[in-house]
Coordinates of C-alpha atoms (C1' of nucleotides) in Angstrom, one line a residue:
Chain A
M1 CA -0.9 25.4 -156.1
L2 CA -3.8 26.5 -158.1
K3 CA -4.8 30.2 -158.2
K4 CA -8.2 29.5 -156.8
E5 CA -6.6 27.6 -154.0
R6 CA -4.4 30.6 -153.2
H7 CA -7.5 32.8 -153.2
D8 CA -9.3 30.5 -150.9
F9 CA -6.3 30.4 -148.6
V10 CA -6.1 34.1 -148.5
M11 CA -9.8 34.5 -147.7
R12 CA -9.5 31.9 -145.0
Q13 CA -6.6 33.9 -143.4
I14 CA -8.6 37.1 -143.7
N15 CA -11.6 35.6 -142.1
L16 CA -9.6 34.2 -139.3
H17 CA -7.2 37.0 -138.6
N18 CA -9.0 39.9 -140.1
R19 CA -5.7 40.9 -141.8
V20 CA -3.0 39.4 -143.9
L21 CA 0.5 40.6 -144.9
T22 CA 1.9 40.3 -148.4
S23 CA 5.2 39.2 -147.0
D24 CA 3.6 36.4 -144.9
L25 CA 1.7 35.1 -147.9
V26 CA 4.8 35.0 -150.0
Q27 CA 6.4 32.7 -147.5
L28 CA 3.3 30.6 -146.8
L29 CA 2.4 30.1 -150.4
N30 CA 5.8 30.0 -151.9
V31 CA 5.2 32.4 -154.8
S32 CA 6.5 35.8 -155.8
E33 CA 5.3 39.0 -154.3
D34 CA 3.9 40.0 -157.6
T35 CA 1.6 37.0 -157.7
I36 CA 0.3 37.7 -154.2
R37 CA -0.3 41.3 -155.1
R38 CA -2.2 40.3 -158.1
D39 CA -4.2 37.9 -156.0
L40 CA -5.0 40.5 -153.5
Q41 CA -5.9 42.9 -156.4
E42 CA -8.3 40.4 -157.9
L43 CA -10.0 39.6 -154.5
S44 CA -10.3 43.3 -153.9
D45 CA -11.9 43.8 -157.3
D46 CA -14.4 41.1 -156.3
N47 CA -15.1 43.1 -153.2
L48 CA -13.9 40.3 -150.9
L49 CA -11.3 42.2 -149.0
Y50 CA -9.8 45.6 -148.5
K51 CA -6.4 46.1 -150.0
V52 CA -3.9 48.3 -148.2
H53 CA -0.3 49.0 -148.3
G54 CA 1.5 45.9 -147.0
G55 CA -1.3 43.5 -147.3
A56 CA -5.1 43.4 -147.0
L57 CA -7.8 43.7 -144.3
S58 CA -11.1 42.0 -143.8
K59 CA -14.1 43.9 -145.2
S60 CA -16.1 43.2 -142.0
Y61 CA -13.2 43.9 -139.8
H62 CA -14.1 47.5 -138.9
S63 CA -17.8 47.1 -138.3
S64 CA -17.4 43.9 -136.2
F65 CA -14.5 45.4 -134.2
D66 CA -15.9 48.8 -133.5
D67 CA -19.1 47.8 -131.8
S68 CA -17.3 45.5 -129.6
T69 CA -18.4 45.7 -126.0
V70 CA -15.3 44.5 -124.3
Y71 CA -14.8 46.6 -121.2
A72 CA -11.5 48.5 -120.9
K73 CA -10.3 47.0 -124.2
D74 CA -7.4 49.3 -124.7
A75 CA -6.0 48.4 -121.3
K76 CA -6.4 44.8 -122.0
I77 CA -4.6 45.0 -125.3
G78 CA -1.7 46.7 -123.5
I79 CA -1.6 43.9 -120.9
A80 CA -1.7 41.3 -123.7
K81 CA 1.2 42.8 -125.5
K82 CA 3.4 42.7 -122.3
A83 CA 2.4 39.1 -121.7
L84 CA 3.8 38.2 -125.2
S85 CA 7.3 38.7 -124.0
L86 CA 7.0 35.7 -121.7
I87 CA 6.2 33.4 -124.5
K88 CA 8.9 31.6 -126.5
D89 CA 9.1 29.0 -129.1
G90 CA 8.8 25.5 -127.9
M91 CA 7.0 26.3 -124.6
F92 CA 4.1 24.4 -123.0
I93 CA 1.6 26.9 -121.8
L94 CA -1.6 26.7 -119.8
T95 CA -4.2 29.4 -120.0
G96 CA -7.5 30.3 -118.4
G97 CA -10.2 32.2 -120.1
G98 CA -11.3 35.8 -120.1
T99 CA -11.1 38.6 -122.5
T100 CA -7.5 39.6 -121.6
I101 CA -6.2 36.2 -122.5
I102 CA -8.1 36.2 -125.7
E103 CA -6.7 39.6 -126.6
M104 CA -3.3 38.2 -126.0
V105 CA -3.8 35.1 -128.1
K106 CA -4.9 37.4 -131.0
Q107 CA -1.5 39.1 -130.9
L108 CA 0.7 36.0 -130.8
P109 CA 3.4 36.0 -133.5
E110 CA 2.1 34.3 -136.7
N111 CA 4.7 31.5 -136.6
L112 CA 4.9 30.8 -132.9
Q113 CA 5.5 27.1 -132.3
A114 CA 4.1 26.0 -129.0
T115 CA 1.7 23.7 -127.1
F116 CA -1.2 25.3 -125.4
F117 CA -3.5 23.7 -122.8
T118 CA -6.6 25.7 -122.2
I119 CA -9.9 25.5 -120.3
S120 CA -11.5 28.1 -122.6
P121 CA -13.2 27.1 -125.9
L122 CA -12.9 30.6 -127.2
V123 CA -9.2 30.6 -126.5
A124 CA -8.9 27.2 -128.2
V125 CA -10.7 28.5 -131.3
E126 CA -8.4 31.5 -131.5
L127 CA -5.3 29.4 -131.0
A128 CA -6.3 27.0 -133.7
K129 CA -5.7 29.8 -136.2
Y130 CA -2.0 29.5 -135.7
P131 CA -0.5 26.8 -138.0
K132 CA 2.3 25.8 -135.6
I133 CA 0.5 25.8 -132.3
E134 CA -0.9 22.6 -130.9
V135 CA -4.0 23.0 -128.9
I136 CA -5.4 20.8 -126.1
L137 CA -8.7 21.8 -124.8
I138 CA -9.4 20.5 -121.3
G139 CA -12.9 19.3 -121.2
G140 CA -15.6 19.1 -118.5
L141 CA -18.7 21.0 -117.3
F142 CA -19.0 24.2 -119.2
S143 CA -19.7 27.4 -117.2
K144 CA -22.2 29.7 -118.8
N145 CA -20.9 32.7 -116.9
S146 CA -17.1 32.5 -117.4
Q147 CA -17.2 30.5 -120.6
I148 CA -14.7 28.0 -119.3
T149 CA -14.8 24.4 -118.4
Y150 CA -14.6 23.5 -114.7
G151 CA -15.4 20.7 -112.2
G152 CA -13.8 17.5 -111.1
Q153 CA -13.0 16.2 -114.5
V154 CA -11.1 19.4 -115.4
I155 CA -9.1 19.3 -112.2
N156 CA -8.3 15.6 -112.8
Q157 CA -6.9 16.4 -116.2
L158 CA -5.0 19.5 -115.1
S159 CA -3.3 17.5 -112.3
E160 CA -1.8 15.3 -115.0
I161 CA 0.0 18.1 -116.8
N162 CA 3.1 20.1 -116.1
V163 CA 3.8 23.2 -118.2
D164 CA 6.4 26.0 -118.4
L165 CA 4.0 28.8 -117.9
C166 CA 0.5 29.5 -116.8
L167 CA -1.4 32.6 -117.9
M168 CA -4.5 33.5 -115.9
G169 CA -6.7 36.4 -115.2
V170 CA -7.9 37.0 -111.6
S171 CA -10.7 38.6 -109.8
A172 CA -8.7 40.3 -107.1
V173 CA -5.1 40.8 -106.0
H174 CA -3.9 42.2 -102.7
P175 CA -0.3 42.8 -101.4
T176 CA -0.7 40.7 -98.3
D177 CA -3.8 38.6 -99.0
G178 CA -2.6 37.5 -102.4
L179 CA -5.1 36.2 -105.0
T180 CA -8.7 35.9 -104.0
D181 CA -12.0 35.0 -105.7
T182 CA -15.6 34.5 -105.0
D183 CA -16.6 31.2 -106.7
W184 CA -15.7 28.0 -105.0
E185 CA -15.3 25.9 -108.2
I186 CA -13.3 28.5 -110.0
N187 CA -11.1 28.7 -107.0
Q188 CA -10.3 25.1 -106.9
L189 CA -9.6 25.3 -110.6
K190 CA -7.1 28.1 -110.3
K191 CA -5.3 26.4 -107.5
T192 CA -4.9 23.3 -109.6
M193 CA -3.7 25.4 -112.6
L194 CA -1.0 27.0 -110.4
S195 CA 0.3 23.7 -109.2
S196 CA 0.5 22.4 -112.8
S197 CA 2.9 25.0 -114.0
K198 CA 6.5 26.0 -113.2
K199 CA 5.8 29.7 -113.5
T200 CA 2.6 31.7 -113.4
A201 CA 1.8 35.1 -114.8
V202 CA -1.2 36.9 -113.5
L203 CA -2.9 39.3 -115.9
C204 CA -5.2 41.9 -114.4
I205 CA -6.2 45.5 -115.0
S206 CA -5.3 47.9 -112.3
E207 CA -8.7 48.2 -110.8
K208 CA -8.4 44.7 -109.5
L209 CA -5.4 45.6 -107.4
N210 CA -5.6 46.0 -103.7
I211 CA -8.9 44.1 -103.4
T212 CA -9.6 41.1 -101.2
L213 CA -12.5 38.7 -101.9
R214 CA -13.9 35.8 -99.8
L215 CA -11.9 32.8 -101.0
K216 CA -8.2 32.5 -101.1
V217 CA -6.6 31.2 -104.3
A218 CA -2.9 31.7 -103.7
A219 CA -0.3 33.7 -101.9
L220 CA 1.7 36.1 -103.9
G221 CA 4.8 33.9 -103.4
Q222 CA 3.2 31.3 -105.6
I223 CA 3.1 33.5 -108.7
S224 CA 6.0 34.8 -110.8
Y225 CA 4.7 37.7 -112.9
L226 CA 2.1 40.4 -112.4
I227 CA 1.0 42.1 -115.6
T228 CA -1.1 45.2 -115.6
E229 CA -1.6 48.1 -118.0
L230 CA 0.4 50.4 -115.7
E231 CA 4.0 51.2 -116.1
P232 CA 6.2 48.8 -114.1
N233 CA 7.5 51.7 -112.0
D234 CA 4.0 52.9 -111.1
E235 CA 3.6 53.8 -107.4
S236 CA 0.7 51.4 -106.8
L237 CA 2.7 48.4 -107.9
K238 CA 5.5 49.0 -105.4
P239 CA 4.0 46.7 -102.7
Y240 CA 3.8 43.8 -105.1
Q241 CA 7.3 44.3 -106.3
A242 CA 8.4 44.3 -102.6
K243 CA 6.9 40.8 -102.3
G244 CA 9.2 39.5 -105.0
L245 CA 6.8 39.6 -108.0
Q246 CA 8.2 40.5 -111.3
I247 CA 6.2 43.4 -112.7
L248 CA 5.7 43.8 -116.5
Chain B
M1 CA -9.9 3.2 -170.5
L2 CA -13.6 4.2 -170.9
K3 CA -14.7 7.7 -170.6
K4 CA -17.0 6.8 -167.7
E5 CA -14.2 5.1 -165.9
R6 CA -12.1 8.2 -166.3
H7 CA -14.9 10.3 -164.9
D8 CA -15.3 8.1 -162.0
F9 CA -11.6 8.2 -161.4
V10 CA -11.6 11.9 -161.4
M11 CA -14.5 12.2 -159.0
R12 CA -12.8 9.7 -156.7
Q13 CA -9.7 11.9 -156.7
I14 CA -11.8 15.0 -156.1
N15 CA -13.6 13.4 -153.2
L16 CA -10.4 12.2 -151.8
H17 CA -8.2 15.2 -152.2
N18 CA -10.6 18.0 -152.9
R19 CA -8.6 19.0 -155.9
V20 CA -7.1 17.6 -159.0
L21 CA -4.6 18.8 -161.5
T22 CA -5.0 18.4 -165.3
S23 CA -1.3 17.5 -165.6
D24 CA -1.6 14.8 -163.0
L25 CA -4.6 13.3 -164.6
V26 CA -2.8 13.2 -168.0
Q27 CA -0.1 11.1 -166.4
L28 CA -2.3 8.9 -164.3
L29 CA -4.8 8.1 -167.0
N30 CA -2.5 8.1 -170.0
V31 CA -4.5 10.3 -172.2
S32 CA -4.0 13.7 -173.9
E33 CA -4.5 16.9 -172.1
D34 CA -7.4 17.7 -174.4
T35 CA -9.3 14.6 -173.3
I36 CA -8.8 15.5 -169.6
R37 CA -10.0 19.0 -170.3
R38 CA -13.1 17.7 -172.0
D39 CA -13.7 15.4 -169.1
L40 CA -13.4 18.2 -166.6
Q41 CA -15.6 20.3 -168.7
E42 CA -18.3 17.7 -168.8
L43 CA -18.1 17.0 -165.1
S44 CA -18.3 20.7 -164.5
D45 CA -21.4 21.0 -166.7
D46 CA -23.0 18.2 -164.6
N47 CA -22.2 20.3 -161.6
L48 CA -20.0 17.6 -160.1
L49 CA -16.9 19.7 -159.7
Y50 CA -15.6 23.2 -160.0
K51 CA -13.3 23.7 -162.9
V52 CA -10.4 26.1 -162.6
H53 CA -7.3 27.0 -164.5
G54 CA -5.0 24.1 -164.1
G55 CA -7.4 21.5 -162.8
A56 CA -10.6 21.3 -160.8
L57 CA -11.7 21.6 -157.2
S58 CA -14.4 19.9 -155.1
K59 CA -17.7 21.6 -155.0
S60 CA -18.3 21.1 -151.4
Y61 CA -14.9 21.9 -150.1
H62 CA -15.2 25.1 -148.2
S63 CA -13.5 24.5 -144.9
S64 CA -14.0 28.0 -143.6
F65 CA -15.9 28.3 -140.3
D66 CA -16.8 31.9 -140.7
D67 CA -20.5 32.5 -140.4
S68 CA -20.9 34.6 -143.4
T69 CA -19.4 32.1 -145.8
V70 CA -21.1 28.9 -144.7
Y71 CA -21.6 26.8 -147.8
A72 CA -25.2 25.9 -148.6
K73 CA -26.4 27.7 -145.6
D74 CA -30.1 27.6 -146.4
A75 CA -30.1 23.9 -146.9
K76 CA -28.3 23.5 -143.6
I77 CA -30.9 25.6 -141.8
G78 CA -33.6 23.4 -143.3
I79 CA -31.9 20.3 -142.0
A80 CA -31.4 21.9 -138.6
K81 CA -35.2 22.6 -138.3
K82 CA -36.0 19.0 -139.0
A83 CA -33.5 17.8 -136.4
L84 CA -35.3 19.8 -133.7
S85 CA -38.2 17.5 -133.8
L86 CA -36.1 14.7 -132.3
I87 CA -35.2 16.7 -129.2
K88 CA -37.3 16.6 -126.1
D89 CA -37.1 18.0 -122.6
G90 CA -34.9 16.0 -120.3
M91 CA -32.9 14.3 -122.9
F92 CA -29.1 13.6 -122.8
I93 CA -27.7 14.4 -126.2
L94 CA -24.3 14.0 -127.8
T95 CA -23.3 16.2 -130.7
G96 CA -20.4 16.5 -133.1
G97 CA -19.2 19.7 -134.7
G98 CA -19.9 21.2 -138.1
T99 CA -21.9 24.1 -139.4
T100 CA -25.1 22.1 -139.7
I101 CA -25.1 21.2 -136.0
I102 CA -24.3 24.8 -135.0
E103 CA -27.3 26.0 -137.1
M104 CA -29.5 23.5 -135.3
V105 CA -28.3 24.7 -131.9
K106 CA -29.1 28.2 -132.8
Q107 CA -32.7 27.2 -133.3
L108 CA -33.4 25.2 -130.2
P109 CA -36.4 26.3 -128.2
E110 CA -35.5 29.0 -125.6
N111 CA -36.5 27.0 -122.6
L112 CA -35.4 23.5 -123.5
Q113 CA -34.1 21.6 -120.5
A114 CA -31.5 19.1 -121.5
T115 CA -28.0 17.9 -121.1
F116 CA -25.6 18.2 -124.0
F117 CA -22.3 16.5 -124.4
T118 CA -20.2 17.9 -127.3
I119 CA -16.8 17.7 -128.9
S120 CA -17.2 21.1 -130.5
P121 CA -16.2 24.3 -128.6
L122 CA -18.3 26.4 -130.9
V123 CA -21.4 24.3 -130.2
A124 CA -20.6 24.5 -126.5
V125 CA -20.5 28.3 -126.6
E126 CA -23.8 28.4 -128.5
L127 CA -25.4 26.0 -126.1
A128 CA -24.3 28.0 -123.1
K129 CA -26.7 30.7 -124.2
Y130 CA -29.7 28.6 -123.1
P131 CA -30.4 28.9 -119.4
K132 CA -31.7 25.4 -118.8
I133 CA -29.2 23.5 -120.8
E134 CA -26.3 21.9 -119.1
V135 CA -23.2 21.6 -121.3
I136 CA -20.3 19.2 -121.0
L137 CA -17.5 19.8 -123.3
I138 CA -15.4 16.8 -124.1
G139 CA -11.8 17.8 -124.0
G140 CA -8.7 16.6 -125.8
L141 CA -6.5 17.5 -128.8
F142 CA -8.1 20.2 -130.8
S143 CA -8.4 19.8 -134.6
K144 CA -7.7 23.0 -136.5
N145 CA -9.5 21.7 -139.6
S146 CA -12.7 20.5 -138.1
Q147 CA -12.7 22.6 -135.0
I148 CA -13.5 19.7 -132.8
T149 CA -11.6 17.8 -130.1
Y150 CA -10.3 14.4 -131.0
G151 CA -7.8 11.7 -130.0
G152 CA -7.5 9.1 -127.3
Q153 CA -8.6 11.3 -124.5
V154 CA -11.8 12.2 -126.2
I155 CA -12.5 8.6 -127.0
N156 CA -11.9 7.6 -123.4
Q157 CA -14.3 10.1 -122.1
L158 CA -16.9 9.3 -124.8
S159 CA -16.8 5.6 -123.8
E160 CA -17.9 6.5 -120.3
I161 CA -21.2 8.1 -121.4
N162 CA -24.4 6.8 -122.6
V163 CA -26.9 9.3 -124.1
D164 CA -30.4 9.1 -125.7
L165 CA -29.5 10.7 -129.0
C166 CA -26.4 11.4 -131.0
L167 CA -26.4 14.1 -133.7
M168 CA -23.6 14.1 -136.2
G169 CA -22.7 15.3 -139.6
V170 CA -21.0 13.0 -142.0
S171 CA -18.7 13.2 -145.0
A172 CA -20.4 10.6 -147.1
V173 CA -23.4 8.2 -147.1
H174 CA -24.1 5.3 -149.4
P175 CA -27.0 2.9 -149.5
T176 CA -24.9 -0.2 -149.3
D177 CA -21.5 1.1 -148.0
G178 CA -23.1 3.1 -145.2
L179 CA -21.2 6.0 -143.6
T180 CA -17.6 6.5 -144.7
D181 CA -14.9 9.1 -144.1
T182 CA -11.3 10.0 -145.0
D183 CA -9.7 10.8 -141.7
W184 CA -8.6 8.0 -139.4
E185 CA -8.9 9.8 -136.2
I186 CA -12.3 11.3 -137.0
N187 CA -13.4 7.9 -138.0
Q188 CA -12.5 6.4 -134.6
L189 CA -14.2 9.3 -133.0
K190 CA -17.5 8.8 -134.8
K191 CA -17.5 5.1 -134.1
T192 CA -17.2 5.8 -130.4
M193 CA -19.9 8.4 -130.6
L194 CA -22.2 5.9 -132.2
S195 CA -21.6 3.3 -129.5
S196 CA -22.2 5.9 -126.8
S197 CA -25.8 6.6 -127.8
K198 CA -29.1 4.7 -128.0
K199 CA -30.1 6.4 -131.2
T200 CA -28.2 8.3 -133.8
A201 CA -29.3 10.9 -136.3
V202 CA -27.1 11.7 -139.3
L203 CA -27.4 15.2 -140.7
C204 CA -26.1 15.7 -144.2
I205 CA -26.8 17.8 -147.2
S206 CA -28.0 15.8 -150.3
E207 CA -24.7 16.2 -152.2
K208 CA -23.1 13.8 -149.7
L209 CA -25.5 11.1 -150.6
N210 CA -24.4 8.1 -152.7
I211 CA -20.7 8.7 -152.1
T212 CA -18.2 6.3 -150.7
L213 CA -14.9 7.3 -149.2
R214 CA -12.0 5.2 -148.0
L215 CA -12.7 4.5 -144.3
K216 CA -15.9 2.8 -143.1
V217 CA -17.5 4.5 -140.1
A218 CA -20.7 2.5 -139.7
A219 CA -23.3 0.5 -141.5
L220 CA -26.7 2.1 -142.2
G221 CA -28.2 -0.3 -139.7
Q222 CA -26.3 1.4 -136.9
I223 CA -28.1 4.7 -137.4
S224 CA -31.7 5.6 -136.8
Y225 CA -32.5 8.8 -138.6
L226 CA -31.2 10.4 -141.8
I227 CA -31.9 14.1 -142.2
T228 CA -31.3 16.0 -145.4
E229 CA -32.8 19.1 -146.9
L230 CA -34.8 17.0 -149.3
E231 CA -38.5 16.1 -148.9
P232 CA -38.8 12.7 -147.1
N233 CA -40.5 11.2 -150.2
D234 CA -37.7 12.3 -152.6
E235 CA -36.7 9.7 -155.1
S236 CA -33.0 9.7 -154.1
L237 CA -33.8 8.8 -150.5
K238 CA -35.8 5.7 -151.4
P239 CA -32.8 3.3 -151.1
Y240 CA -32.0 4.5 -147.6
Q241 CA -35.6 4.2 -146.5
A242 CA -35.5 0.6 -147.8
K243 CA -32.7 -0.1 -145.5
G244 CA -34.8 0.8 -142.5
L245 CA -33.6 4.4 -141.9
Q246 CA -36.2 6.9 -140.8
I247 CA -36.1 9.8 -143.1
L248 CA -36.8 13.4 -141.9
Chain C
dC1 C1' -23.8 -7.6 -193.2
dG2 C1' -22.9 -2.8 -194.6
dG3 C1' -23.5 1.9 -195.0
dG4 C1' -24.5 5.9 -192.5
dT5 C1' -24.3 8.4 -188.1
dA6 C1' -22.5 9.6 -183.7
dT7 C1' -18.9 9.6 -180.3
dT8 C1' -14.4 9.7 -178.9
dT9 C1' -9.8 10.9 -179.2
dG10 C1' -5.4 13.2 -180.5
dC11 C1' -3.2 16.9 -183.0
dA12 C1' -2.0 21.4 -185.0
dG13 C1' -2.6 26.1 -184.5
dG14 C1' -3.5 30.2 -182.4
dT15 C1' -5.2 32.5 -178.1
dT16 C1' -5.4 33.4 -173.3
dT17 C1' -3.7 33.1 -168.6
dT18 C1' -0.3 33.0 -165.3
dT19 C1' 3.9 34.1 -163.5
dG20 C1' 8.4 36.1 -162.4
dC21 C1' 11.8 39.8 -163.4
dG22 C1' 13.7 44.4 -164.0
dA23 C1' 13.0 49.2 -163.8
dT24 C1' 10.6 52.8 -161.8
dA25 C1' 7.2 55.1 -158.8
dA26 C1' 4.8 55.5 -154.5
dT27 C1' 4.5 55.0 -149.6
dA28 C1' 6.1 54.4 -144.9
dA29 C1' 9.8 54.8 -141.5
dT30 C1' 13.6 57.1 -139.3
Chain D
dA1 C1' 15.6 64.4 -146.1
dT2 C1' 17.1 60.0 -146.6
dT3 C1' 16.4 55.2 -146.5
dA4 C1' 13.9 51.1 -146.8
dT5 C1' 9.9 48.9 -147.9
dT6 C1' 6.1 48.2 -150.9
dA7 C1' 3.6 49.0 -155.5
dT8 C1' 3.1 49.3 -160.2
dC9 C1' 4.1 48.8 -165.0
dG10 C1' 5.6 46.5 -169.1
dC11 C1' 7.5 42.5 -170.9
dA12 C1' 8.6 37.8 -172.0
dA13 C1' 8.5 32.9 -171.3
dA14 C1' 6.0 29.1 -169.9
dA15 C1' 1.9 26.8 -169.2
dA16 C1' -2.8 26.0 -170.0
dC17 C1' -6.6 26.6 -172.9
dC18 C1' -9.8 26.5 -176.9
dT19 C1' -11.2 25.6 -181.8
dG20 C1' -11.6 23.1 -185.7
dC21 C1' -10.4 19.0 -188.0
dA22 C1' -9.6 14.3 -189.1
dA23 C1' -8.9 9.4 -187.9
dA24 C1' -10.5 5.7 -185.4
dT25 C1' -14.0 3.5 -183.1
dA26 C1' -18.5 2.4 -181.7
dC27 C1' -23.4 2.4 -182.7
dC28 C1' -27.8 1.9 -185.2
dC29 C1' -30.9 0.1 -188.4
dG30 C1' -32.7 -1.6 -192.6

DNA sequence: CGGGTATTTGCAGGTTTTTGCGATAATAAT
DNA sequence: ATTATTATCGCAAAAACCTGCAAATACCCG
């Protein structure tokens, strides 16, 4: 591989992941550490990246990350990290949209080999950054509010698949009322997602606990895992644990 | 072998593989390294390729989708502005992916009322910002390279629609060979897109003119508009105009 | 046709670039 | 404080490059 090609590769990685590890590059590009270090040094000299111990960071990383407006971002990152433990090589996974899911995708292990179905274009774009992940984007009407596809066509396609795990965010969870939501279409969608997967993990920040909305999505018995930013032994999670949910 | 033949050979290799090694060329063309180097030097002087230590790279090959590093961004914005004139209220429009299309979407009139079908998640997300535009994202396998959906499912869905206008980028255009490409799947996709729309506009920067690749996508007669960053009366566009294409 | 000119090509040589290795220093982790 | 990881430096071999030169070929024009 030509030096310029390596440089391009590194810059692509940096632009995609905002970071890059020396050790990863050694593996991916099949050259010695010294070569990678010299590459990073040169790119750094050209002001294209920010070299640090262990690898390099994107120049724009800090600015673009700091002024992010994601609500309760830290909590969501915590949730995301817990969700990772459910994901193993070779799995077929279905995901919804939402910032929590996107945070999770950003933290997947670099070499995860898996097949993802998703109704979120943003999730698809993030997933596409992983070399060994196959991505299938379920198409249909595109919702401006939730930035996911929905409608009959999506439901049709979802009903044809059967995956190991479904990861979804929710609007409300309640110990006896289960999952509830306010939008009819999204509701139908989530029902279908549930029935298309062997196990389901619900990702939600604690403020959505113990709330009931108008439309019923599913009973707690239909889901397997509940992932919040709280400690698993937190008092407010006890009622859910009693219902048989596994708390992460 | 004549020098011009070698040059053509090199350029074909470059267009095909986006790269070429000096050592490979020595073997393939049976000439000395010096000759190859001189060839590459001359082609580089003519701005046809990008010479590097060990070989040469394609000029246009920058597959990064990061906003800040879009290749030839100004030209693409110019193309985008011209394409706008084809779009009217109430239309049903099908778009492909690519940075040029995204630039165009960013410049749509704020209150445009239209229905867009697209195979590009990034285009869908951009389109969703317009209140009066309805967006249908065609789903299927997601291509990491081109950031679009493709494959049988996409083709099936495309074959069910019939829109007023199709906007697509291309890899190569030639006055007699028409549109050509290198990837089989993308090829099938583009053919289907063409047959799903009454009129088709091809968006391409001028350096893709007069190039022929391996796989035929369509004859010039199948498309309606050709949009480049050049003035419509530019000399290099004459052959296309002669074929009946409307130049913007 | 023939002599002069220009182009092309390969070679010899010396120069530069690239790369990996070993030894040593710096930095993070425990 | 000790250990493990990561960086740095100098070096040497290999590869790629450049320059000038000369032979071969093609070209031009009287």
